[in-house]
Amino acid sequence: MPSICNPLRAIGLALALLLLAASPPATARTSGEIRIGVLDFLGSEATVGEWSPLLHHLEAALPGRTVRLEQLDHAGMRAAVAAGKLDFIVTNPGHYVELEAELGVSRILTLDAGGGRTPARALGSAVIVRADRSDLQSLIELRGKRVAIVGREGFGGFQLAWGVLADIGVSPDEDFAELQSVGFPMSKVLDAVASGRADAGIVRACLLEGLGEAGRAFRVLAPRNEPGFPCATSTPLYPDWPLASLRHTPPELARQVAIALLSMDADSDHPTWAVPADYQSVHDLFRKLEIGPYAYLREPTLMVMAQRYWPWVAGFALVLLGWILYTVRVEYLVQLRTAALSAALAERDRLESAARATQEQADHLARLSVLGELSGTLAHELNQPLATIANYANSIIRRADNGRLTDAALREATGEIAAQAERASGILSRIRAFARKRTAAREAVAPVELATEAIALFRGMMARAPAITFADTLPPDSRIEVDRLQIQQVLLNLLKNGYDASRDQPPERQALEIRLAATGDRLEIIVRDRGSGIDEATRARLFEPFFTTKDDGLGLGLSICRSIAEAHGGRLFAGTPADGIGTCFTLSLPGLKHDPAHDRT
C-alpha cells in the first residue's frame, strides 16, 4: 500500500531506521544488533526503496551495527518491552505514556513530520461520515448512531475524539447505538462507513487527505480551525510519535541513535527528528478520561472496594488506632515542652534577624559592584567625547581672551561640541536600548548598520577591546528584514567568544575580523578570531545547551544564538579558516534584498 499521508511517512521514518538488508534470525541477538519495536497501526509494510535515503543515513551514522525491526500491536509491544526484547520503541503518544508509567520507558526524541506540523502539534483525530450524509453536521448528533473505531486503545483512532466528546457531554459507551471495534488496519473504519455498517468513524487526521480522490467520498465532521495544520481535524492537536529507550538500553547507545537521527537533513522530503516534545497534554487527556496511568481515578462501588481492598482497610484501621494513641501521647509531651519551644523560637527569630541584616549588607555590596562595572564601561566610552567637548570649550575661552574669536571659529567649535555631545548621547542610548526589555520586532535594515552598531556596543562594553577589522563586500543598497537587537545579540556573543579565545595569544593574534558577504539571496556575517581553535569533538557539541569550554560559562550563549538564527530561517555554524588559525563563525540569513531607495552614503 503506498503512503497515504504525512503521518504515515513519519512512521516510515522510524521504519527506515529499523529495516536492514540482511537481518539475523529472530532468536539470535548479536552484540552489534539494535532492536526497535514499531507500533504497526496501518497493517502495511513500507518498501525499502521508499525509505532508502533514511537507511543510507543510518548505515553511515552507525557503522558496524545492524538494526532489526519488530512490527507489533499494542499488546505485543507491551509484552516485548516487559520481556526486555527491544532496545527502543516507536509508538503513539498515548501508548508511550502508558508504557512510561508501567515499564519505565523514556523518550529521547520526537518525530518532526514537517509539512506545516511541528513536533508539539502533529496529531489529531478526524470523525468522518459519508459525504452524502447531510443529516450529520455536529459531534453531538452522533448520539444514537453507530460509530466505527480501530479499538479503544487507538490514540488517534479513538482516544483523542473521546476526549472531545467528553467535553460536550457525549459518552461513547452510553450514547452511541453501537461502538464497533473493527481492528487494524485503519482502512477498515473507512470500509465500515462506506458500506453503511456504521454511520460515522474515527480515524487519524490527514488519513482522508492522503487518499486523494478516494477520500472525497467522506467528509470530516465538525472540523476545527488549527492554524498551520494541513489537514482537517475534529480534535485539538497533540505531540507527534516519540522514540523511547528502555530501562536496560545502554545510555551510550541511546546517545548514538539520538545523534544519528538529529543529524538528518531537515530540508529533505522525509520527516526528521527533534528534541523530545512536552507530552503533558497527553497526561491531561488521560487524566480526564481516567484511562492509562490514571485508571485508578474511576470510582469503584463499595462492594468492589470491600472485596479488593479489605486488607488495606483493616490495616488503615490499625494505623488509625495507633495514630490516636500517638496523638494523645504527643499532646501530653507538648504541654511539657512548650517553654523550651518558646525559647527556641525566640532564638530562631534572633538568628533570622541577624541573617537578614547580613543579606541586606551583601545585597548592598552587590549593587555597588554592578554600579562600579557600569561606571567603568561608561567612563571608557564617554571619555573621548567629553574630552573633545572640554578642549573646544577651552579653545573658545582662550580665543575670546585674546580677541581672536571669529564667527567661523565659534561656529566650528560649537558645532564640534554639539557633535560630540550627540555622540555621547548615542553611546548611552545604545547601551540603554540593548539592555531594555522589549518585544521582538523585525525591520528592514542595512547589514552594515547591524555590524557597525554591534562593534560599537562591543567596544563600549569592553574596557580593553581588541582591534576589529571590518570588511563589507555587499552592494551599498543591501537590506535584510531581521530583529535588529536579536542579531546584534548574536554578533556580540560571537565577538565576546572570539575575545575570550584569543586574549591569551600574542598581540598580533588578538585582533578580530567581521566580514559581510552575499551568497545568492543569503547574507553571511563571518566573525573570525585567531585563537587556539577548536577540535572536532568540541565542534560537534558546540551548540548543545549547557556545554561550555569556559570555567565560568553556562553553556547557553551559542545555543541561544543558534535558536535566534533558526527563528530567522537561517543557520549558525563554526568552521576552521583556510590558514588553519583560529575559528570562523558564520551567521547565514535568508532574504537579502537590494533597495536603491535606501542607498548608503
Coordinates of C-alpha atoms in Angstrom, one line a residue:
M1 CA 0.0 0.0 0.0
P2 CA 1.5 3.4 -0.9
S3 CA 2.0 6.2 1.7
I4 CA -1.4 7.8 2.4
C5 CA -0.5 10.9 4.4
N6 CA 2.4 12.7 6.1
P7 CA 1.8 10.8 9.4
L8 CA 2.4 7.5 7.6
R9 CA 5.6 9.0 6.1
A10 CA 6.5 9.9 9.7
I11 CA 6.1 6.3 10.8
G12 CA 8.1 5.4 7.7
L13 CA 11.0 7.4 9.2
A14 CA 11.0 5.1 12.1
L15 CA 10.7 2.1 9.8
A16 CA 13.7 3.3 7.8
L17 CA 15.7 3.3 11.0
L18 CA 14.8 -0.3 11.5
L19 CA 15.0 -2.0 8.1
L20 CA 18.1 -3.9 7.4
A21 CA 19.2 -5.6 4.2
A22 CA 20.2 -8.8 6.0
S23 CA 18.8 -9.4 9.4
P24 CA 19.9 -12.3 11.7
P25 CA 17.3 -14.9 12.8
A26 CA 14.7 -13.7 15.3
T27 CA 16.2 -15.9 18.0
A28 CA 19.7 -14.5 17.5
R29 CA 21.0 -11.5 19.4
T30 CA 24.4 -10.2 18.5
S31 CA 26.4 -7.6 20.3
G32 CA 26.0 -5.1 17.4
E33 CA 22.3 -5.6 16.9
I34 CA 19.7 -2.9 17.7
R35 CA 16.1 -4.0 18.0
I36 CA 13.4 -1.4 17.7
G37 CA 9.7 -2.1 18.1
V38 CA 7.3 -0.1 16.0
L39 CA 3.5 0.1 16.5
D40 CA 2.0 -1.1 13.2
F41 CA -1.3 0.7 13.1
L42 CA -1.8 0.6 9.4
G43 CA -1.0 -3.1 8.8
S44 CA 1.2 -2.4 5.7
E45 CA 4.9 -2.6 5.0
A46 CA 6.8 0.3 3.6
T47 CA 9.2 -0.7 0.7
V48 CA 12.9 -0.4 1.2
G49 CA 13.2 1.8 -1.8
E50 CA 10.8 4.4 -0.3
W51 CA 12.9 4.7 2.8
S52 CA 16.4 4.1 1.2
P53 CA 17.6 7.6 1.9
L54 CA 17.0 7.1 5.6
L55 CA 18.6 3.7 5.5
H56 CA 21.7 5.2 3.9
H57 CA 21.8 7.8 6.6
L58 CA 21.5 5.3 9.5
E59 CA 24.1 2.9 8.0
A60 CA 26.6 5.8 7.6
A61 CA 25.9 7.1 11.1
L62 CA 26.2 3.7 12.9
P63 CA 28.8 1.6 11.1
G64 CA 29.2 -1.9 12.4
R65 CA 25.7 -2.2 13.8
T66 CA 22.6 -3.9 12.4
V67 CA 19.1 -2.7 13.0
R68 CA 16.2 -5.1 13.4
L69 CA 12.6 -4.1 13.0
E70 CA 9.8 -5.6 15.2
Q71 CA 6.3 -4.6 13.9
L72 CA 4.0 -5.0 16.9
D73 CA 0.5 -4.2 18.0
H74 CA -0.3 -2.6 21.4
A75 CA -0.3 -5.9 23.4
G76 CA 2.7 -7.3 21.6
M77 CA 4.8 -4.2 22.2
R78 CA 3.9 -4.2 25.9
A79 CA 4.9 -7.9 26.2
A80 CA 8.2 -7.3 24.3
V81 CA 9.1 -4.3 26.5
A82 CA 8.3 -6.2 29.6
A83 CA 10.5 -9.1 28.5
G84 CA 13.4 -6.9 27.6
K85 CA 13.4 -8.0 23.9
L86 CA 13.8 -4.5 22.5
D87 CA 16.2 -1.6 22.7
F88 CA 13.9 1.2 21.5
I89 CA 10.3 1.7 20.7
V90 CA 8.4 4.0 18.3
T91 CA 4.7 4.3 19.2
N92 CA 1.9 6.8 19.5
P93 CA 1.9 9.3 22.4
G94 CA -0.9 7.6 24.3
H95 CA 0.7 4.2 24.2
Y96 CA 4.1 5.8 25.2
V97 CA 2.5 7.4 28.3
E98 CA 1.1 4.0 29.4
L99 CA 4.5 2.2 28.9
E100 CA 6.3 5.1 30.6
A101 CA 4.2 4.7 33.7
E102 CA 4.1 0.9 33.7
L103 CA 7.5 -0.2 32.4
G104 CA 9.7 2.9 32.7
V105 CA 10.4 3.7 29.0
S106 CA 11.9 7.1 28.4
R107 CA 11.5 9.3 25.3
I108 CA 14.7 10.6 23.7
L109 CA 13.3 12.2 20.5
T110 CA 10.0 13.3 19.0
L111 CA 9.1 12.9 15.3
D112 CA 9.1 16.0 13.2
A113 CA 7.0 15.2 10.1
G114 CA 7.2 18.7 8.6
G115 CA 4.6 19.9 6.1
G116 CA 3.2 22.5 8.4
R117 CA 3.3 20.4 11.5
T118 CA 5.6 20.8 14.5
P119 CA 6.6 18.0 16.9
A120 CA 4.3 19.6 19.5
R121 CA 1.3 20.0 17.2
A122 CA 1.2 17.0 14.8
L123 CA -1.6 14.5 15.7
G124 CA -5.4 14.8 15.7
S125 CA -8.5 12.7 15.1
A126 CA -11.0 13.1 12.3
V127 CA -14.6 12.0 12.9
I128 CA -15.7 11.1 9.4
V129 CA -19.1 10.4 7.7
R130 CA -20.1 9.7 4.2
A131 CA -20.1 12.9 2.0
D132 CA -23.8 12.3 1.2
R133 CA -24.9 12.2 4.9
S134 CA -26.4 15.7 5.3
D135 CA -28.2 14.8 8.5
L136 CA -24.9 14.7 10.5
Q137 CA -23.3 18.2 10.9
S138 CA -22.0 18.2 14.5
L139 CA -20.5 15.8 17.0
I140 CA -23.4 16.0 19.4
E141 CA -25.6 14.5 16.6
L142 CA -23.7 11.2 17.0
R143 CA -26.0 10.3 19.8
G144 CA -27.9 7.1 18.9
K145 CA -25.6 6.4 15.9
R146 CA -23.2 3.6 15.1
V147 CA -19.6 4.6 15.2
A148 CA -16.6 2.5 14.0
I149 CA -13.1 2.7 15.6
V150 CA -10.0 0.5 15.3
G151 CA -10.1 -0.2 19.0
R152 CA -10.3 1.5 22.4
E153 CA -6.5 1.6 22.7
G154 CA -6.1 3.7 19.5
F155 CA -4.8 7.2 20.3
G156 CA -5.6 9.0 17.0
G157 CA -8.2 6.4 16.1
F158 CA -10.4 6.8 19.3
Q159 CA -8.9 8.4 22.4
L160 CA -8.5 12.0 21.0
A161 CA -12.1 12.0 19.7
W162 CA -13.3 10.5 23.0
G163 CA -11.7 13.5 24.9
V164 CA -13.6 16.0 22.7
L165 CA -16.9 14.0 23.0
A166 CA -16.5 14.0 26.8
D167 CA -16.2 17.9 26.7
I168 CA -19.6 18.2 25.1
G169 CA -21.2 15.6 27.4
V170 CA -21.3 12.6 24.9
S171 CA -20.4 9.2 26.2
P172 CA -19.4 6.6 23.5
D173 CA -20.4 3.7 25.8
E174 CA -23.8 5.2 26.8
D175 CA -24.9 7.5 24.0
F176 CA -23.8 5.6 20.8
A177 CA -26.2 3.0 19.5
E178 CA -23.1 0.9 18.8
L179 CA -19.3 1.3 19.2
Q180 CA -17.8 -1.0 16.6
S181 CA -14.1 -2.0 17.1
V182 CA -13.1 -3.2 13.6
G183 CA -9.3 -3.5 14.4
F184 CA -6.3 -2.7 12.2
P185 CA -5.6 -1.6 9.6
M186 CA -7.4 1.8 9.9
S187 CA -8.8 1.4 6.4
K188 CA -11.4 -1.0 7.9
V189 CA -13.0 2.0 9.6
L190 CA -13.4 3.7 6.1
D191 CA -14.9 0.4 4.7
A192 CA -17.5 0.3 7.6
V193 CA -18.6 3.8 7.0
A194 CA -18.7 3.5 3.2
S195 CA -20.7 0.3 3.3
G196 CA -23.3 1.7 5.8
R197 CA -22.4 -0.7 8.6
A198 CA -21.5 2.4 10.6
D199 CA -22.9 6.0 10.5
A200 CA -19.5 7.5 11.4
G201 CA -15.9 6.5 12.0
I202 CA -12.9 7.8 13.9
V203 CA -9.5 7.9 12.1
R204 CA -6.3 9.8 12.4
A205 CA -6.2 13.3 10.9
C206 CA -4.7 13.5 7.4
L207 CA -5.8 10.0 6.5
L208 CA -8.5 11.3 4.1
E209 CA -6.2 13.8 2.5
G210 CA -3.7 11.1 1.8
L211 CA -6.3 9.0 -0.1
G212 CA -6.6 11.6 -2.9
E213 CA -9.8 11.2 -5.0
A214 CA -11.0 8.3 -2.9
G215 CA -11.1 10.5 0.2
R216 CA -13.7 12.7 -1.4
A217 CA -16.3 10.1 -0.6
F218 CA -16.1 11.2 3.0
R219 CA -16.1 14.4 5.0
V220 CA -14.8 15.4 8.4
L221 CA -17.4 16.2 11.0
A222 CA -17.1 19.5 12.9
P223 CA -13.6 20.4 11.6
R224 CA -11.6 22.8 13.8
N225 CA -9.5 25.8 12.8
E226 CA -5.9 24.8 13.6
P227 CA -3.6 27.4 12.1
G228 CA -0.8 26.0 10.0
F229 CA -2.1 22.4 10.2
P230 CA -2.5 21.0 6.7
C231 CA -5.4 18.6 7.4
A232 CA -9.0 18.7 8.7
T233 CA -9.2 17.6 12.3
S234 CA -12.1 17.3 14.8
T235 CA -9.9 17.5 17.8
P236 CA -7.1 19.7 19.2
L237 CA -3.5 18.8 18.2
Y238 CA -1.1 16.7 20.3
P239 CA 2.6 15.9 20.1
D240 CA 4.0 13.5 17.5
W241 CA 5.3 10.0 18.0
P242 CA 8.3 9.6 20.3
L243 CA 11.3 7.4 20.0
A244 CA 11.9 5.9 23.5
S245 CA 14.6 3.9 25.1
L246 CA 14.0 1.1 27.7
R247 CA 15.4 0.7 31.2
H248 CA 18.1 -1.7 30.0
T249 CA 19.1 0.3 26.9
P250 CA 22.7 1.5 27.3
P251 CA 22.9 5.3 27.6
E252 CA 25.7 5.4 25.1
L253 CA 23.7 3.5 22.5
A254 CA 20.7 5.9 23.1
R255 CA 23.0 8.8 22.6
Q256 CA 24.4 7.5 19.3
V257 CA 20.9 6.8 17.9
A258 CA 19.7 10.2 19.0
I259 CA 22.7 12.0 17.4
A260 CA 22.2 10.0 14.2
L261 CA 18.6 10.9 13.9
L262 CA 19.1 14.6 14.9
S263 CA 21.7 15.0 12.2
M264 CA 19.3 14.1 9.4
D265 CA 18.8 16.8 6.7
A266 CA 15.8 18.9 7.8
D267 CA 15.5 20.2 4.2
S268 CA 14.8 16.8 2.7
D269 CA 11.4 15.4 1.7
H270 CA 11.5 12.9 4.6
P271 CA 10.4 13.6 8.2
T272 CA 13.2 14.2 10.7
W273 CA 13.5 14.0 14.5
A274 CA 13.6 16.8 17.1
V275 CA 14.3 17.0 20.8
P276 CA 11.6 15.5 23.0
A277 CA 8.3 17.4 23.0
D278 CA 6.2 18.0 26.1
Y279 CA 3.6 15.2 26.5
Q280 CA 1.8 16.9 29.4
S281 CA -1.3 17.4 27.1
V282 CA -1.5 13.6 26.7
H283 CA -1.3 13.1 30.5
D284 CA -4.1 15.7 30.9
L285 CA -6.3 13.9 28.3
F286 CA -5.8 10.5 30.1
R287 CA -6.4 12.0 33.5
K288 CA -9.7 13.5 32.1
L289 CA -10.7 10.1 30.6
E290 CA -9.4 8.2 33.6
I291 CA -7.5 5.7 31.5
G292 CA -3.9 4.5 31.2
P293 CA -1.9 5.6 34.3
Y294 CA -5.0 7.4 35.6
A295 CA -7.4 4.5 35.5
Y296 CA -7.3 4.3 39.3
L297 CA -9.3 7.6 39.4
R298 CA -12.5 5.8 38.4
E299 CA -14.7 5.4 41.5
P300 CA -15.5 1.7 42.2
T301 CA -18.6 0.5 44.1
L302 CA -18.5 -0.1 47.8
M303 CA -18.8 -3.9 47.2
V304 CA -15.8 -3.9 44.8
M305 CA -13.8 -1.8 47.2
A306 CA -14.6 -4.2 50.1
Q307 CA -13.6 -7.2 48.0
R308 CA -10.5 -5.7 46.5
Y309 CA -9.1 -3.6 49.4
W310 CA -10.2 -5.2 52.7
P311 CA -6.7 -5.9 53.8
W312 CA -5.9 -2.3 53.3
V313 CA -9.0 -1.2 55.2
A314 CA -8.1 -3.4 58.1
G315 CA -4.5 -2.1 58.0
F316 CA -5.8 1.5 57.9
A317 CA -8.0 0.9 60.9
L318 CA -5.0 -0.4 62.9
V319 CA -2.9 2.6 61.7
L320 CA -5.8 5.0 62.8
L321 CA -5.9 3.4 66.2
G322 CA -2.2 3.8 66.6
W323 CA -2.4 7.4 65.4
I324 CA -5.0 8.2 68.1
L325 CA -2.8 6.8 70.8
Y326 CA 0.2 8.6 69.5
T327 CA -1.7 11.9 69.3
V328 CA -2.7 11.6 73.0
R329 CA 0.9 11.0 73.9
V330 CA 2.2 13.8 71.8
E331 CA -0.4 16.2 73.3
Y332 CA 1.0 15.4 76.7
L333 CA 4.6 15.9 75.7
V334 CA 3.7 19.3 74.0
Q335 CA 2.5 20.6 77.3
L336 CA 5.8 19.7 78.9
R337 CA 7.9 21.2 76.1
T338 CA 6.1 24.5 75.5
A339 CA 8.5 26.6 77.5
A340 CA 11.6 25.0 75.7
L341 CA 9.9 25.6 72.3
S342 CA 9.2 29.2 73.1
A343 CA 12.8 29.8 73.9
A344 CA 13.9 28.1 70.7
L345 CA 11.5 30.2 68.7
A346 CA 12.9 33.4 70.3
E347 CA 16.5 32.3 69.4
R348 CA 15.4 31.5 65.9
D349 CA 13.9 35.0 65.5
R350 CA 17.2 36.5 66.6
L351 CA 19.2 34.4 64.2
E352 CA 16.8 35.3 61.3
S353 CA 17.2 39.0 62.1
A354 CA 20.9 38.7 62.0
A355 CA 20.8 36.7 58.7
R356 CA 18.5 39.3 57.2
A357 CA 20.9 42.1 58.2
T358 CA 23.8 40.2 56.7
Q359 CA 21.9 39.5 53.5
E360 CA 20.9 43.2 53.2
Q361 CA 24.6 44.2 53.5
A362 CA 25.6 41.6 50.9
D363 CA 22.9 42.9 48.5
H364 CA 24.2 46.5 49.1
L365 CA 27.7 45.4 48.2
A366 CA 26.5 43.6 45.1
R367 CA 24.7 46.7 43.9
L368 CA 27.8 48.7 44.5
S369 CA 29.8 46.2 42.4
V370 CA 27.4 46.4 39.5
L371 CA 27.4 50.2 39.7
G372 CA 31.2 50.1 39.6
E373 CA 31.2 48.0 36.4
L374 CA 28.7 50.2 34.7
S375 CA 30.6 53.3 35.7
G376 CA 33.8 51.9 34.2
T377 CA 32.1 51.0 30.9
L378 CA 30.6 54.4 30.5
A379 CA 33.8 56.2 31.5
H380 CA 35.8 54.2 29.0
E381 CA 33.4 55.0 26.1
L382 CA 32.4 58.6 27.1
N383 CA 36.0 59.8 27.9
Q384 CA 36.8 60.8 24.4
P385 CA 33.7 62.9 23.5
L386 CA 33.8 64.6 26.9
A387 CA 37.5 65.4 26.5
T388 CA 36.8 66.8 23.0
I389 CA 34.0 69.0 24.3
A390 CA 36.3 70.4 27.1
N391 CA 39.1 71.1 24.5
Y392 CA 36.8 73.1 22.2
A393 CA 35.2 75.0 25.1
N394 CA 38.6 76.0 26.4
S395 CA 39.6 77.0 22.9
I396 CA 36.7 79.4 22.7
I397 CA 37.6 80.9 26.0
R398 CA 41.3 81.4 25.0
R399 CA 40.3 83.0 21.7
A400 CA 37.8 85.3 23.4
D401 CA 40.5 86.4 25.9
N402 CA 43.0 87.0 23.1
G403 CA 40.4 88.9 21.0
R404 CA 40.8 86.3 18.1
L405 CA 37.3 84.7 18.4
T406 CA 35.8 84.9 14.9
D407 CA 32.3 83.8 13.8
A408 CA 33.8 80.9 11.7
A409 CA 35.9 79.7 14.6
L410 CA 33.0 80.0 17.0
R411 CA 30.7 78.1 14.6
E412 CA 33.3 75.3 14.1
A413 CA 33.9 74.9 17.8
T414 CA 30.2 74.9 18.9
G415 CA 29.4 72.5 16.0
E416 CA 32.0 70.1 17.2
I417 CA 30.8 70.4 20.8
A418 CA 27.3 69.6 19.6
A419 CA 28.5 66.6 17.6
Q420 CA 30.5 65.2 20.5
A421 CA 27.5 65.7 22.8
E422 CA 25.3 63.8 20.3
R423 CA 28.0 61.0 20.2
A424 CA 27.9 60.7 24.0
S425 CA 24.1 60.6 23.9
G426 CA 24.2 57.9 21.3
I427 CA 26.5 55.8 23.4
L428 CA 24.1 56.0 26.3
S429 CA 21.1 55.3 24.0
R430 CA 22.8 52.2 22.5
I431 CA 23.6 50.7 26.0
R432 CA 20.1 51.5 27.3
A433 CA 18.3 50.2 24.2
F434 CA 20.3 47.0 24.3
A435 CA 19.5 46.4 28.0
R436 CA 15.8 47.5 27.8
K437 CA 13.2 44.7 27.9
R438 CA 11.3 44.7 24.7
T439 CA 9.1 42.6 22.4
A440 CA 10.6 41.1 19.2
A441 CA 10.1 43.3 16.1
R442 CA 11.6 42.8 12.6
E443 CA 12.5 45.7 10.3
A444 CA 14.4 46.2 7.1
V445 CA 17.9 47.3 8.0
A446 CA 21.3 47.6 6.2
P447 CA 23.6 44.7 7.2
V448 CA 26.5 47.2 7.6
E449 CA 24.5 49.0 10.3
L450 CA 24.0 45.8 12.2
A451 CA 27.7 45.1 12.2
T452 CA 28.9 48.6 13.0
E453 CA 26.4 49.0 15.8
A454 CA 27.4 45.7 17.3
I455 CA 31.1 46.6 17.1
A456 CA 30.4 50.0 18.7
L457 CA 28.4 48.3 21.5
F458 CA 31.1 45.7 22.0
R459 CA 33.8 48.3 22.3
G460 CA 31.7 50.2 24.8
M461 CA 31.2 47.1 26.9
M462 CA 34.9 46.1 27.0
A463 CA 37.4 48.1 28.9
R464 CA 40.2 46.9 26.6
A465 CA 38.5 45.9 23.4
P466 CA 40.8 44.3 20.8
A467 CA 41.2 45.7 17.3
I468 CA 38.4 44.7 15.0
T469 CA 38.8 44.6 11.2
F470 CA 35.6 45.1 9.3
A471 CA 35.1 44.3 5.6
D472 CA 31.8 44.9 3.7
T473 CA 31.6 43.2 0.3
L474 CA 27.8 43.8 -0.1
P475 CA 26.2 46.2 -2.6
P476 CA 25.6 49.6 -0.9
D477 CA 21.8 49.2 -1.3
S478 CA 21.6 45.9 0.6
R479 CA 18.7 45.4 3.0
I480 CA 17.5 42.4 5.2
E481 CA 14.5 42.1 7.4
V482 CA 15.5 41.0 10.9
D483 CA 15.1 41.7 14.6
R484 CA 17.9 44.2 14.9
L485 CA 18.7 43.7 18.6
Q486 CA 18.5 39.9 18.4
I487 CA 21.1 39.8 15.6
Q488 CA 23.3 42.3 17.4
Q489 CA 23.0 39.9 20.4
V490 CA 24.3 37.1 18.3
L491 CA 27.2 39.2 17.0
L492 CA 28.1 40.5 20.5
N493 CA 28.2 36.9 21.7
L494 CA 30.5 35.8 18.8
L495 CA 32.8 38.8 19.4
K496 CA 33.0 38.1 23.1
N497 CA 33.8 34.4 22.4
G498 CA 36.4 35.5 19.9
Y499 CA 37.9 37.8 22.5
D500 CA 38.0 35.1 25.2
A501 CA 39.6 32.6 22.7
S502 CA 42.4 34.9 21.7
R503 CA 43.2 37.2 24.7
D504 CA 46.0 34.8 25.8
Q505 CA 47.6 34.9 22.4
P506 CA 50.4 37.3 21.2
P507 CA 49.1 40.9 20.4
E508 CA 49.2 40.2 16.6
R509 CA 46.8 37.3 17.1
Q510 CA 44.3 39.1 19.3
A511 CA 42.6 41.1 16.6
L512 CA 39.1 40.1 15.4
E513 CA 37.5 40.2 12.0
I514 CA 34.0 40.7 10.8
R515 CA 33.1 40.3 7.1
L516 CA 29.8 40.8 5.3
A517 CA 29.3 38.7 2.1
A518 CA 26.4 37.6 -0.1
T519 CA 25.7 34.0 -1.4
G520 CA 22.7 34.3 -3.7
D521 CA 19.9 35.9 -1.6
R522 CA 21.5 35.0 1.7
L523 CA 23.5 37.3 3.9
E524 CA 26.6 35.8 5.5
I525 CA 28.2 37.5 8.5
I526 CA 31.6 35.9 9.3
V527 CA 33.3 36.5 12.7
R528 CA 36.8 35.2 12.9
D529 CA 39.3 35.0 15.7
R530 CA 42.9 33.8 15.7
G531 CA 42.8 31.9 18.9
S532 CA 43.8 28.3 19.6
G533 CA 40.9 26.9 17.6
I534 CA 38.5 24.0 18.5
D535 CA 38.9 20.3 17.9
E536 CA 36.3 18.1 16.1
A537 CA 34.9 16.7 19.3
T538 CA 34.2 20.1 20.8
R539 CA 32.8 21.4 17.5
A540 CA 30.3 18.6 17.4
R541 CA 28.8 19.7 20.8
L542 CA 29.4 23.4 20.4
F543 CA 25.8 24.4 20.2
E544 CA 24.4 21.9 22.7
P545 CA 22.7 23.6 25.7
F546 CA 24.9 23.7 28.9
F547 CA 28.0 22.6 27.0
T548 CA 30.9 25.0 27.6
T549 CA 34.7 25.1 27.4
K550 CA 34.9 28.1 29.8
D551 CA 35.5 27.6 33.6
D552 CA 32.8 30.2 34.4
G553 CA 30.5 29.6 31.4
L554 CA 26.9 28.4 31.5
G555 CA 26.9 26.9 28.0
L556 CA 23.8 28.7 26.9
G557 CA 25.2 31.6 24.7
L558 CA 25.8 29.7 21.4
S559 CA 22.7 27.6 21.9
I560 CA 20.6 30.7 22.2
C561 CA 22.4 32.3 19.2
R562 CA 21.6 29.3 17.0
S563 CA 17.9 29.4 18.1
I564 CA 17.8 33.1 17.1
A565 CA 19.4 32.2 13.7
E566 CA 16.9 29.4 13.1
A567 CA 14.0 31.6 14.2
H568 CA 15.0 33.9 11.3
G569 CA 15.2 31.0 8.9
G570 CA 19.0 31.0 8.9
R571 CA 21.9 29.0 10.3
L572 CA 24.8 29.5 12.6
F573 CA 27.8 27.2 12.2
A574 CA 31.5 27.1 13.1
G575 CA 34.5 26.2 10.9
T576 CA 38.3 26.5 10.6
P577 CA 39.8 29.2 8.3
A578 CA 41.8 28.2 5.3
D579 CA 45.1 29.1 7.0
G580 CA 44.2 26.8 9.9
I581 CA 44.5 29.5 12.6
G582 CA 41.6 30.3 14.9
T583 CA 37.9 29.7 14.3
C584 CA 35.3 31.2 11.9
F585 CA 31.6 31.5 13.0
T586 CA 29.2 32.1 10.1
L587 CA 25.7 33.6 10.6
S588 CA 23.7 32.9 7.4
L589 CA 20.4 34.7 7.0
P590 CA 17.9 34.5 4.1
G591 CA 16.0 37.3 2.4
L592 CA 18.9 39.6 1.4
K593 CA 17.5 42.3 -0.9
H594 CA 18.7 45.4 -2.8
D595 CA 16.8 48.6 -2.5
P596 CA 18.3 51.6 -4.3
A597 CA 15.9 53.9 -2.5
H598 CA 17.9 53.3 0.7
D599 CA 21.4 53.6 -0.8
R600 CA 24.1 54.2 1.9
T601 CA 26.1 57.4 1.8

